[in-house]
Structure formats: structure tokens, C-alpha cells
Amino acid sequence: MNNIWKIYMLSLISFLVGTSQFVISGILDQVAASVGVPVSAAGQLITVFALANAIGTPVFMVATAKIDRRNQLLLALAIIFLGIVSTLVLPGFEFLMVSRIILGVGTGIFVVTSYSTAADLALPGRQAGAMSNIALGYSVSLVLGVPIGRVIASAYDWKVIFWGIGIFTVLGFIAIAKTIPSMKSEAPIPLGEQLAMLKNPKITFALGVSLFVFTGYSVVNTYIAPFLTSTISISGGGVSVILFALGIASLFGSKLGGFLADRIGTTRILIGSMVVQALSLGLVSTFSGYAVVVISLLMIWAIGAWMFGPTQNFNLLSIAPKASGIMLSLNSTFVQLGFAAGAGIGGIAVDGSSILAICWIGTAAVAVALFITVALLGITRSLSSERG
């Protein structure tokens, strides 16, 4: 098999893996009803997944450093399959939480290992493109995986989605075992060395921006399905259509962010994307009775949120160009911590207040990130002028 097809195969499996993470947000109300818990409690399924991904992945990667990449991929899929089986067969909300923890660790290992594997499989000078294919497969799970999951859950049962993911996970396991060559893993970056980067204030503040932006994103995205059904009275089929539209907007925003950052600079795009997010979420609450306006504002919000992602990666690499691997790893951890915090805080808000509160919390989180960005920019300019 030509290596390019091996990379595409990894991208396809990344789509599958991403769906196992993101699909819960599209069917959260149905999952909550099936296990007999409030939507706010079901939202913690996303919290524990993200925490397991953020904390478990770097620890596990260090522990399995001597295993070659093919076996790391196979181990990751085995862990994911275990999480899916426990999701399907073990009863009750508590076991479902454990299943999400298992899936979080397996997903993190697979995505991280897929990036390095794709880079090694690519032709010289094509490594970045190969890695972007993995990222694309993962992000497309938001565009297709979440709305398709909603359609399946509405027509049958939400567990049918995980039956499908489980079957394809087995097929992916077989495909990797037969096609991916044995490749020696690179020596992992010790956790102490990664954490030492946080001593740099610019890096700490920049990662704090990622944390607050993705907290704001998660607090809304986690509860998007119950928000739509309760706020603008959209039916199950309508929710699937809106989720698909938001996925398209996310993909467009991701491409637009990278395109504009190359032309007008990362700082302007970072600030612009956060302003767009804060304003659109703030206006959603104001126009909550108007379905067309709310949907339009949510699409603008999704574009703004996903413009941030690639631009922030460029920004972090510019801060520490000689430590790109550590920076991307740390940013991934802070993104997952943001997902966890958003789902947790959103659950508290939904349980104790109106579901509209998630929009105001999202606005506040992004506003904090914007404040940090502007403050950091001012400090940087002040230091530059002093040196000059």
C-alpha cells in the first residue's frame, strides 16, 4: 500500500476517534434520559473524557515510550474498543463515566501517535501536510460525526452509534496491523521538561488564553442540543441540520483563520476571533426568541471559535520556535482542560439557572481570554520599547 493511502487511512480512523469524543454533545439530552440523570449531570461525561485525555495521554505516552508506533496505535485502539464495549454493556451512569475516562485516554494516545506516524510516512517536505490530514479527519467529526450521530440516535437509540464505532474500531485495528510498518518511537519529552516551559510568563499567559477560549467554547457546545430544543423549540431532525451547519461553519472558520493569519498577522486574528465569539454569544441571549437570528449568531460564533485554533498554534510556535513539540503538546492539554472546565461549569449553570446562562458564561470566558491577550500584548510592547 502506498504511504499516502496509509496516511488517509489514519485520517479516517481519526475521524472515527473524534466522533467518539464529540458525538456526546449532539445527543446529550438523549443520553441523560436513557440513564436517568439531568442534562447537567450528563454533561460531566464530557468533563471526565477531557480530563482523562489531558492528564492521561502524556503520562501514558511516557510510560509506553519503548513501544514502537504501530503497537502504540494498536494499543490505543484496543483501549478505545474497551471503552466502547463498557459503554454498551455496563449499566448505569457511573459505569458510563468510567467508559468515557477509558475513551479519553485511548483517543489522546491515538491522535498524538497518528501525528508522528503520518509525518514519518510522508515524503520529505510533505510532513506538515500529512499531519494536517490527521487534524482534518479529527475536526471533520464535528462536521459529519455529530449530526449523523444525532440522526441515528433519533431514529434508533444512541448506543447504536457506539456499536458502529466499535465495529469500525476493529476494522481499523486490523488495517493498521496489516499496513503500518514497525517504526521506532521518538524519545518522549519528560513531563518535568514540559512543565518547565510554564516558567516563561509569555507561554503561561498564551496557554491561559487557550484555556479560557476553549472553556467558553465547551460550555456552549456541550449543551448545544438541549439549548436548541428548549430555547428555539427545534425538533430532533432540525437539531441534526443545525449541528451539521455549525460543523460546516467550524471547518470554514478553521481554514479562514489560517488563511487570514498569513496575511494580516496572528495577533489581529486572535483578537478578532475572540471579539466575534464574545459578541455573538452575548447577542444570542438577547435574541433567544428568534430562531433564525439565534442560528445565524451560533454559526458566526462557530466560525470565530475555530478561527482561533490554528492561529493560536501559529502564535505559540512563534513564542517558542525551538520547542514546537512541547508547545503543541502543552496547548493540547490546556485545550482539553478547557473542554473539561466548560462542561463542568455549564452543568452547574444549567442545573441552577436558565440554560441561556451558558451563553453568558461563554461570553465571560472569552472576554477573560481577550483581556489576557491585550494585557500580554501591552507588556510585550513595553518591554520592546525599553530594549529599544
PDB file of C-alpha atoms in Angstrom, residues 64-339:
ATOM      1  CA  THR A  64       4.964   3.397  26.640  1.00  0.00           C
ATOM      2  CA  ALA A  65       7.995   5.179  25.177  1.00  0.00           C
ATOM      3  CA  LYS A  66       9.777   1.933  24.298  1.00  0.00           C
ATOM      4  CA  ILE A  67       6.860   0.569  22.271  1.00  0.00           C
ATOM      5  CA  ASP A  68       7.070   1.166  18.501  1.00  0.00           C
ATOM      6  CA  ARG A  69       4.463   3.408  16.906  1.00  0.00           C
ATOM      7  CA  ARG A  70       2.434   0.674  15.229  1.00  0.00           C
ATOM      8  CA  ASN A  71       1.966  -1.056  18.558  1.00  0.00           C
ATOM      9  CA  GLN A  72       1.122   2.268  20.219  1.00  0.00           C
ATOM     10  CA  LEU A  73      -1.623   2.792  17.625  1.00  0.00           C
ATOM     11  CA  LEU A  74      -2.897  -0.744  18.169  1.00  0.00           C
ATOM     12  CA  LEU A  75      -2.814  -0.279  21.944  1.00  0.00           C
ATOM     13  CA  ALA A  76      -4.737   2.981  21.609  1.00  0.00           C
ATOM     14  CA  LEU A  77      -7.442   1.307  19.501  1.00  0.00           C
ATOM     15  CA  ALA A  78      -7.605  -1.585  21.974  1.00  0.00           C
ATOM     16  CA  ILE A  79      -8.213   0.914  24.805  1.00  0.00           C
ATOM     17  CA  ILE A  80     -10.859   2.711  22.715  1.00  0.00           C
ATOM     18  CA  PHE A  81     -12.562  -0.622  21.971  1.00  0.00           C
ATOM     19  CA  LEU A  82     -12.574  -1.454  25.687  1.00  0.00           C
ATOM     20  CA  GLY A  83     -14.226   1.910  26.375  1.00  0.00           C
ATOM     21  CA  ILE A  84     -16.853   1.274  23.708  1.00  0.00           C
ATOM     22  CA  VAL A  85     -17.625  -2.226  24.988  1.00  0.00           C
ATOM     23  CA  SER A  86     -18.042  -0.920  28.536  1.00  0.00           C
ATOM     24  CA  THR A  87     -20.296   1.862  27.180  1.00  0.00           C
ATOM     25  CA  LEU A  88     -22.529  -0.724  25.551  1.00  0.00           C
ATOM     26  CA  VAL A  89     -22.697  -3.477  28.162  1.00  0.00           C
ATOM     27  CA  LEU A  90     -22.200  -1.919  31.603  1.00  0.00           C
ATOM     28  CA  PRO A  91     -25.341  -0.447  33.176  1.00  0.00           C
ATOM     29  CA  GLY A  92     -25.793   2.889  34.887  1.00  0.00           C
ATOM     30  CA  PHE A  93     -24.356   6.386  34.772  1.00  0.00           C
ATOM     31  CA  GLU A  94     -21.342   5.586  36.971  1.00  0.00           C
ATOM     32  CA  PHE A  95     -20.041   2.928  34.569  1.00  0.00           C
ATOM     33  CA  LEU A  96     -20.698   5.286  31.668  1.00  0.00           C
ATOM     34  CA  MET A  97     -18.405   7.826  33.362  1.00  0.00           C
ATOM     35  CA  VAL A  98     -15.680   5.164  33.645  1.00  0.00           C
ATOM     36  CA  SER A  99     -16.151   4.295  29.975  1.00  0.00           C
ATOM     37  CA  ARG A 100     -15.637   7.945  28.982  1.00  0.00           C
ATOM     38  CA  ILE A 101     -12.401   8.053  31.003  1.00  0.00           C
ATOM     39  CA  ILE A 102     -11.123   4.977  29.144  1.00  0.00           C
ATOM     40  CA  LEU A 103     -12.124   6.506  25.802  1.00  0.00           C
ATOM     41  CA  GLY A 104     -10.427   9.788  26.701  1.00  0.00           C
ATOM     42  CA  VAL A 105      -7.074   8.116  27.322  1.00  0.00           C
ATOM     43  CA  GLY A 106      -7.306   5.928  24.210  1.00  0.00           C
ATOM     44  CA  THR A 107      -8.289   8.842  21.996  1.00  0.00           C
ATOM     45  CA  GLY A 108      -5.420  11.002  23.222  1.00  0.00           C
ATOM     46  CA  ILE A 109      -2.849   8.270  22.617  1.00  0.00           C
ATOM     47  CA  PHE A 110      -4.168   7.556  19.122  1.00  0.00           C
ATOM     48  CA  VAL A 111      -4.235  11.182  17.956  1.00  0.00           C
ATOM     49  CA  VAL A 112      -0.772  12.027  19.297  1.00  0.00           C
ATOM     50  CA  THR A 113       0.764   8.865  17.810  1.00  0.00           C
ATOM     51  CA  SER A 114      -1.049   9.360  14.491  1.00  0.00           C
ATOM     52  CA  TYR A 115       0.550  12.788  14.045  1.00  0.00           C
ATOM     53  CA  SER A 116       4.083  11.443  14.388  1.00  0.00           C
ATOM     54  CA  THR A 117       3.313   8.317  12.340  1.00  0.00           C
ATOM     55  CA  ALA A 118       1.842  10.344   9.470  1.00  0.00           C
ATOM     56  CA  ALA A 119       4.895  12.627   9.472  1.00  0.00           C
ATOM     57  CA  ASP A 120       7.213   9.595   9.183  1.00  0.00           C
ATOM     58  CA  LEU A 121       5.139   8.063   6.381  1.00  0.00           C
ATOM     59  CA  ALA A 122       5.102  11.281   4.342  1.00  0.00           C
ATOM     60  CA  LEU A 123       7.589  12.193   1.641  1.00  0.00           C
ATOM     61  CA  PRO A 124      10.317  14.710   2.574  1.00  0.00           C
ATOM     62  CA  GLY A 125       8.836  18.197   2.673  1.00  0.00           C
ATOM     63  CA  ARG A 126       5.272  16.855   2.939  1.00  0.00           C
ATOM     64  CA  GLN A 127       5.231  16.152   6.685  1.00  0.00           C
ATOM     65  CA  ALA A 128       3.124  19.186   7.592  1.00  0.00           C
ATOM     66  CA  GLY A 129       0.507  18.255   5.006  1.00  0.00           C
ATOM     67  CA  ALA A 130       0.360  14.701   6.321  1.00  0.00           C
ATOM     68  CA  MET A 131      -0.172  15.935   9.881  1.00  0.00           C
ATOM     69  CA  SER A 132      -2.861  18.365   8.713  1.00  0.00           C
ATOM     70  CA  ASN A 133      -4.738  15.400   7.206  1.00  0.00           C
ATOM     71  CA  ILE A 134      -4.899  13.819  10.663  1.00  0.00           C
ATOM     72  CA  ALA A 135      -6.157  17.106  12.122  1.00  0.00           C
ATOM     73  CA  LEU A 136      -8.712  17.387   9.327  1.00  0.00           C
ATOM     74  CA  GLY A 137     -10.032  13.881   9.968  1.00  0.00           C
ATOM     75  CA  TYR A 138     -10.395  14.691  13.659  1.00  0.00           C
ATOM     76  CA  SER A 139     -12.142  18.031  13.078  1.00  0.00           C
ATOM     77  CA  VAL A 140     -14.464  16.674  10.371  1.00  0.00           C
ATOM     78  CA  SER A 141     -16.005  14.507  13.104  1.00  0.00           C
ATOM     79  CA  LEU A 142     -17.645  17.753  14.248  1.00  0.00           C
ATOM     80  CA  VAL A 143     -18.963  18.420  10.746  1.00  0.00           C
ATOM     81  CA  LEU A 144     -20.293  14.932   9.998  1.00  0.00           C
ATOM     82  CA  GLY A 145     -19.956  12.701  13.056  1.00  0.00           C
ATOM     83  CA  VAL A 146     -22.036  14.808  15.464  1.00  0.00           C
ATOM     84  CA  PRO A 147     -25.070  15.455  13.181  1.00  0.00           C
ATOM     85  CA  ILE A 148     -25.032  11.874  11.840  1.00  0.00           C
ATOM     86  CA  GLY A 149     -24.930  10.668  15.436  1.00  0.00           C
ATOM     87  CA  ARG A 150     -27.972  12.808  16.227  1.00  0.00           C
ATOM     88  CA  VAL A 151     -29.873  11.359  13.262  1.00  0.00           C
ATOM     89  CA  ILE A 152     -29.035   7.783  14.298  1.00  0.00           C
ATOM     90  CA  ALA A 153     -29.939   8.443  17.925  1.00  0.00           C
ATOM     91  CA  SER A 154     -33.277   9.981  16.907  1.00  0.00           C
ATOM     92  CA  ALA A 155     -34.137   7.090  14.586  1.00  0.00           C
ATOM     93  CA  TYR A 156     -32.902   4.216  16.733  1.00  0.00           C
ATOM     94  CA  ASP A 157     -31.003   4.501  20.014  1.00  0.00           C
ATOM     95  CA  TRP A 158     -27.874   6.437  20.961  1.00  0.00           C
ATOM     96  CA  LYS A 159     -25.980   3.212  21.692  1.00  0.00           C
ATOM     97  CA  VAL A 160     -26.294   2.209  18.029  1.00  0.00           C
ATOM     98  CA  ILE A 161     -23.705   4.919  17.308  1.00  0.00           C
ATOM     99  CA  PHE A 162     -21.192   3.193  19.558  1.00  0.00           C
ATOM    100  CA  TRP A 163     -21.967  -0.195  18.041  1.00  0.00           C
ATOM    101  CA  GLY A 164     -20.913   1.320  14.715  1.00  0.00           C
ATOM    102  CA  ILE A 165     -17.792   2.947  16.175  1.00  0.00           C
ATOM    103  CA  GLY A 166     -16.885  -0.367  17.833  1.00  0.00           C
ATOM    104  CA  ILE A 167     -17.152  -2.319  14.572  1.00  0.00           C
ATOM    105  CA  PHE A 168     -15.062   0.212  12.667  1.00  0.00           C
ATOM    106  CA  THR A 169     -12.522   0.296  15.501  1.00  0.00           C
ATOM    107  CA  VAL A 170     -11.951  -3.442  14.997  1.00  0.00           C
ATOM    108  CA  LEU A 171     -11.579  -2.903  11.232  1.00  0.00           C
ATOM    109  CA  GLY A 172      -9.145  -0.066  11.911  1.00  0.00           C
ATOM    110  CA  PHE A 173      -7.143  -2.299  14.246  1.00  0.00           C
ATOM    111  CA  ILE A 174      -6.824  -4.957  11.533  1.00  0.00           C
ATOM    112  CA  ALA A 175      -5.916  -2.379   8.872  1.00  0.00           C
ATOM    113  CA  ILE A 176      -3.145  -0.830  10.994  1.00  0.00           C
ATOM    114  CA  ALA A 177      -1.775  -4.232  11.984  1.00  0.00           C
ATOM    115  CA  LYS A 178      -1.502  -5.229   8.320  1.00  0.00           C
ATOM    116  CA  THR A 179      -0.332  -1.990   6.710  1.00  0.00           C
ATOM    117  CA  ILE A 180       1.589   0.255   9.118  1.00  0.00           C
ATOM    118  CA  PRO A 181       5.272  -0.753   9.329  1.00  0.00           C
ATOM    119  CA  SER A 182       7.097  -1.026  12.608  1.00  0.00           C
ATOM    120  CA  MET A 183       8.545   2.397  13.412  1.00  0.00           C
ATOM    121  CA  LYS A 184      10.650   3.288  16.392  1.00  0.00           C
ATOM    122  CA  SER A 185       9.102   5.895  18.652  1.00  0.00           C
ATOM    123  CA  GLU A 186      10.970   9.073  19.387  1.00  0.00           C
ATOM    124  CA  ALA A 187      12.129   9.591  22.955  1.00  0.00           C
ATOM    125  CA  PRO A 188       9.239  11.330  24.720  1.00  0.00           C
ATOM    126  CA  ILE A 189       9.705  14.740  26.260  1.00  0.00           C
ATOM    127  CA  PRO A 190       9.807  14.284  30.059  1.00  0.00           C
ATOM    128  CA  LEU A 191       6.859  15.820  31.896  1.00  0.00           C
ATOM    129  CA  GLY A 192       9.235  17.907  34.005  1.00  0.00           C
ATOM    130  CA  GLU A 193      10.723  19.462  30.871  1.00  0.00           C
ATOM    131  CA  GLN A 194       7.260  20.236  29.530  1.00  0.00           C
ATOM    132  CA  LEU A 195       6.139  21.847  32.781  1.00  0.00           C
ATOM    133  CA  ALA A 196       9.369  23.868  32.965  1.00  0.00           C
ATOM    134  CA  MET A 197       8.162  25.806  29.914  1.00  0.00           C
ATOM    135  CA  LEU A 198       5.434  27.302  32.089  1.00  0.00           C
ATOM    136  CA  LYS A 199       8.080  29.365  33.875  1.00  0.00           C
ATOM    137  CA  ASN A 200       8.065  31.641  30.835  1.00  0.00           C
ATOM    138  CA  PRO A 201       5.284  34.220  31.507  1.00  0.00           C
ATOM    139  CA  LYS A 202       4.532  34.697  27.803  1.00  0.00           C
ATOM    140  CA  ILE A 203       3.946  30.959  27.383  1.00  0.00           C
ATOM    141  CA  THR A 204       1.840  30.726  30.544  1.00  0.00           C
ATOM    142  CA  PHE A 205      -0.364  33.650  29.523  1.00  0.00           C
ATOM    143  CA  ALA A 206      -0.735  32.319  25.973  1.00  0.00           C
ATOM    144  CA  LEU A 207      -1.792  28.894  27.246  1.00  0.00           C
ATOM    145  CA  GLY A 208      -4.173  30.631  29.636  1.00  0.00           C
ATOM    146  CA  VAL A 209      -5.812  32.232  26.598  1.00  0.00           C
ATOM    147  CA  SER A 210      -6.327  28.754  25.093  1.00  0.00           C
ATOM    148  CA  LEU A 211      -7.796  27.544  28.379  1.00  0.00           C
ATOM    149  CA  PHE A 212     -10.382  30.332  28.630  1.00  0.00           C
ATOM    150  CA  VAL A 213     -11.330  30.334  24.938  1.00  0.00           C
ATOM    151  CA  PHE A 214     -11.991  26.593  24.928  1.00  0.00           C
ATOM    152  CA  THR A 215     -13.788  26.826  28.267  1.00  0.00           C
ATOM    153  CA  GLY A 216     -16.108  29.316  26.577  1.00  0.00           C
ATOM    154  CA  TYR A 217     -16.457  27.039  23.561  1.00  0.00           C
ATOM    155  CA  SER A 218     -17.122  23.928  25.620  1.00  0.00           C
ATOM    156  CA  VAL A 219     -19.694  25.497  27.936  1.00  0.00           C
ATOM    157  CA  VAL A 220     -21.890  26.198  24.897  1.00  0.00           C
ATOM    158  CA  ASN A 221     -21.002  23.251  22.661  1.00  0.00           C
ATOM    159  CA  THR A 222     -21.557  20.656  25.412  1.00  0.00           C
ATOM    160  CA  TYR A 223     -25.159  21.724  25.941  1.00  0.00           C
ATOM    161  CA  ILE A 224     -25.940  22.795  22.372  1.00  0.00           C
ATOM    162  CA  ALA A 225     -28.579  20.093  21.755  1.00  0.00           C
ATOM    163  CA  PRO A 226     -30.699  20.807  24.869  1.00  0.00           C
ATOM    164  CA  PHE A 227     -30.136  24.537  24.265  1.00  0.00           C
ATOM    165  CA  LEU A 228     -31.627  24.283  20.771  1.00  0.00           C
ATOM    166  CA  THR A 229     -34.564  22.084  21.767  1.00  0.00           C
ATOM    167  CA  SER A 230     -35.526  24.230  24.762  1.00  0.00           C
ATOM    168  CA  THR A 231     -34.720  27.745  23.535  1.00  0.00           C
ATOM    169  CA  ILE A 232     -35.991  27.768  19.955  1.00  0.00           C
ATOM    170  CA  SER A 233     -38.116  24.589  20.105  1.00  0.00           C
ATOM    171  CA  ILE A 234     -36.315  22.709  17.340  1.00  0.00           C
ATOM    172  CA  SER A 235     -37.237  19.045  16.813  1.00  0.00           C
ATOM    173  CA  GLY A 236     -34.761  16.149  16.634  1.00  0.00           C
ATOM    174  CA  GLY A 237     -34.370  16.336  12.833  1.00  0.00           C
ATOM    175  CA  GLY A 238     -33.954  20.111  12.968  1.00  0.00           C
ATOM    176  CA  VAL A 239     -31.225  19.778  15.589  1.00  0.00           C
ATOM    177  CA  SER A 240     -29.272  17.472  13.253  1.00  0.00           C
ATOM    178  CA  VAL A 241     -29.478  20.037  10.448  1.00  0.00           C
ATOM    179  CA  ILE A 242     -28.295  22.845  12.725  1.00  0.00           C
ATOM    180  CA  LEU A 243     -25.435  20.710  14.076  1.00  0.00           C
ATOM    181  CA  PHE A 244     -24.370  19.989  10.512  1.00  0.00           C
ATOM    182  CA  ALA A 245     -24.470  23.726   9.694  1.00  0.00           C
ATOM    183  CA  LEU A 246     -22.384  24.508  12.783  1.00  0.00           C
ATOM    184  CA  GLY A 247     -19.892  21.826  11.753  1.00  0.00           C
ATOM    185  CA  ILE A 248     -19.535  23.392   8.302  1.00  0.00           C
ATOM    186  CA  ALA A 249     -19.067  26.797   9.946  1.00  0.00           C
ATOM    187  CA  SER A 250     -16.364  25.305  12.201  1.00  0.00           C
ATOM    188  CA  LEU A 251     -14.480  23.863   9.240  1.00  0.00           C
ATOM    189  CA  PHE A 252     -14.766  27.155   7.358  1.00  0.00           C
ATOM    190  CA  GLY A 253     -13.530  29.077  10.400  1.00  0.00           C
ATOM    191  CA  SER A 254     -10.523  26.787  10.766  1.00  0.00           C
ATOM    192  CA  LYS A 255      -9.485  27.368   7.159  1.00  0.00           C
ATOM    193  CA  LEU A 256     -10.267  31.103   7.325  1.00  0.00           C
ATOM    194  CA  GLY A 257      -8.172  31.575  10.463  1.00  0.00           C
ATOM    195  CA  GLY A 258      -5.043  30.101   8.888  1.00  0.00           C
ATOM    196  CA  PHE A 259      -5.613  31.991   5.637  1.00  0.00           C
ATOM    197  CA  LEU A 260      -6.037  35.391   7.305  1.00  0.00           C
ATOM    198  CA  ALA A 261      -3.237  34.855   9.840  1.00  0.00           C
ATOM    199  CA  ASP A 262      -0.759  34.523   6.979  1.00  0.00           C
ATOM    200  CA  ARG A 263      -1.926  37.818   5.505  1.00  0.00           C
ATOM    201  CA  ILE A 264      -2.731  40.203   8.360  1.00  0.00           C
ATOM    202  CA  GLY A 265      -0.937  38.609  11.311  1.00  0.00           C
ATOM    203  CA  THR A 266      -1.784  36.217  14.125  1.00  0.00           C
ATOM    204  CA  THR A 267      -2.398  38.862  16.784  1.00  0.00           C
ATOM    205  CA  ARG A 268      -5.150  40.595  14.818  1.00  0.00           C
ATOM    206  CA  ILE A 269      -6.858  37.291  14.047  1.00  0.00           C
ATOM    207  CA  LEU A 270      -6.641  36.105  17.662  1.00  0.00           C
ATOM    208  CA  ILE A 271      -8.192  39.332  18.937  1.00  0.00           C
ATOM    209  CA  GLY A 272     -10.752  39.460  16.109  1.00  0.00           C
ATOM    210  CA  SER A 273     -11.854  35.861  16.646  1.00  0.00           C
ATOM    211  CA  MET A 274     -12.373  36.442  20.371  1.00  0.00           C
ATOM    212  CA  VAL A 275     -14.343  39.635  19.763  1.00  0.00           C
ATOM    213  CA  VAL A 276     -16.572  37.755  17.299  1.00  0.00           C
ATOM    214  CA  GLN A 277     -17.153  34.941  19.801  1.00  0.00           C
ATOM    215  CA  ALA A 278     -17.974  37.251  22.708  1.00  0.00           C
ATOM    216  CA  LEU A 279     -20.346  39.472  20.723  1.00  0.00           C
ATOM    217  CA  SER A 280     -22.199  36.624  19.001  1.00  0.00           C
ATOM    218  CA  LEU A 281     -22.739  34.679  22.254  1.00  0.00           C
ATOM    219  CA  GLY A 282     -23.855  37.822  24.066  1.00  0.00           C
ATOM    220  CA  LEU A 283     -26.400  38.576  21.341  1.00  0.00           C
ATOM    221  CA  VAL A 284     -27.793  35.011  21.375  1.00  0.00           C
ATOM    222  CA  SER A 285     -29.387  35.635  24.770  1.00  0.00           C
ATOM    223  CA  THR A 286     -30.836  38.951  23.593  1.00  0.00           C
ATOM    224  CA  PHE A 287     -32.488  37.388  20.532  1.00  0.00           C
ATOM    225  CA  SER A 288     -33.315  33.990  22.069  1.00  0.00           C
ATOM    226  CA  GLY A 289     -36.908  34.131  20.811  1.00  0.00           C
ATOM    227  CA  TYR A 290     -35.918  34.422  17.149  1.00  0.00           C
ATOM    228  CA  ALA A 291     -34.804  31.068  15.742  1.00  0.00           C
ATOM    229  CA  VAL A 292     -33.226  32.354  12.510  1.00  0.00           C
ATOM    230  CA  VAL A 293     -31.237  35.032  14.362  1.00  0.00           C
ATOM    231  CA  VAL A 294     -30.053  32.576  17.033  1.00  0.00           C
ATOM    232  CA  ILE A 295     -28.918  30.022  14.452  1.00  0.00           C
ATOM    233  CA  SER A 296     -27.112  32.725  12.444  1.00  0.00           C
ATOM    234  CA  LEU A 297     -25.356  34.012  15.560  1.00  0.00           C
ATOM    235  CA  LEU A 298     -24.317  30.485  16.553  1.00  0.00           C
ATOM    236  CA  MET A 299     -22.806  29.941  13.109  1.00  0.00           C
ATOM    237  CA  ILE A 300     -20.860  33.211  13.419  1.00  0.00           C
ATOM    238  CA  TRP A 301     -19.721  32.071  16.871  1.00  0.00           C
ATOM    239  CA  ALA A 302     -18.546  28.705  15.478  1.00  0.00           C
ATOM    240  CA  ILE A 303     -16.565  30.452  12.732  1.00  0.00           C
ATOM    241  CA  GLY A 304     -14.934  32.761  15.286  1.00  0.00           C
ATOM    242  CA  ALA A 305     -14.139  29.910  17.684  1.00  0.00           C
ATOM    243  CA  TRP A 306     -12.478  27.771  15.014  1.00  0.00           C
ATOM    244  CA  MET A 307     -10.571  30.695  13.532  1.00  0.00           C
ATOM    245  CA  PHE A 308      -8.825  30.789  16.894  1.00  0.00           C
ATOM    246  CA  GLY A 309      -7.427  27.228  16.872  1.00  0.00           C
ATOM    247  CA  PRO A 310      -4.872  27.210  14.003  1.00  0.00           C
ATOM    248  CA  THR A 311      -3.987  30.853  14.664  1.00  0.00           C
ATOM    249  CA  GLN A 312      -3.164  30.089  18.291  1.00  0.00           C
ATOM    250  CA  ASN A 313      -0.953  27.197  17.208  1.00  0.00           C
ATOM    251  CA  PHE A 314       0.998  29.589  14.955  1.00  0.00           C
ATOM    252  CA  ASN A 315       1.216  32.073  17.808  1.00  0.00           C
ATOM    253  CA  LEU A 316       2.600  29.520  20.259  1.00  0.00           C
ATOM    254  CA  LEU A 317       5.182  28.287  17.767  1.00  0.00           C
ATOM    255  CA  SER A 318       6.351  31.867  17.249  1.00  0.00           C
ATOM    256  CA  ILE A 319       6.806  32.286  21.022  1.00  0.00           C
ATOM    257  CA  ALA A 320       9.000  29.169  21.329  1.00  0.00           C
ATOM    258  CA  PRO A 321      10.065  28.062  17.831  1.00  0.00           C
ATOM    259  CA  LYS A 322      12.788  25.752  19.168  1.00  0.00           C
ATOM    260  CA  ALA A 323      10.316  23.846  21.346  1.00  0.00           C
ATOM    261  CA  SER A 324       7.453  23.305  18.912  1.00  0.00           C
ATOM    262  CA  GLY A 325       6.680  19.771  20.075  1.00  0.00           C
ATOM    263  CA  ILE A 326       6.420  20.780  23.728  1.00  0.00           C
ATOM    264  CA  MET A 327       4.307  23.840  22.894  1.00  0.00           C
ATOM    265  CA  LEU A 328       1.783  21.890  20.829  1.00  0.00           C
ATOM    266  CA  SER A 329       1.603  19.188  23.490  1.00  0.00           C
ATOM    267  CA  LEU A 330       1.021  21.741  26.262  1.00  0.00           C
ATOM    268  CA  ASN A 331      -1.569  23.563  24.181  1.00  0.00           C
ATOM    269  CA  SER A 332      -3.426  20.300  23.549  1.00  0.00           C
ATOM    270  CA  THR A 333      -3.504  19.685  27.305  1.00  0.00           C
ATOM    271  CA  PHE A 334      -4.841  23.166  28.044  1.00  0.00           C
ATOM    272  CA  VAL A 335      -7.469  22.809  25.299  1.00  0.00           C
ATOM    273  CA  GLN A 336      -8.726  19.577  26.871  1.00  0.00           C
ATOM    274  CA  LEU A 337      -8.708  21.208  30.317  1.00  0.00           C
ATOM    275  CA  GLY A 338     -10.843  23.958  28.782  1.00  0.00           C
ATOM    276  CA  PHE A 339     -13.269  21.344  27.448  1.00  0.00           C
TER     277      PHE A 339
END
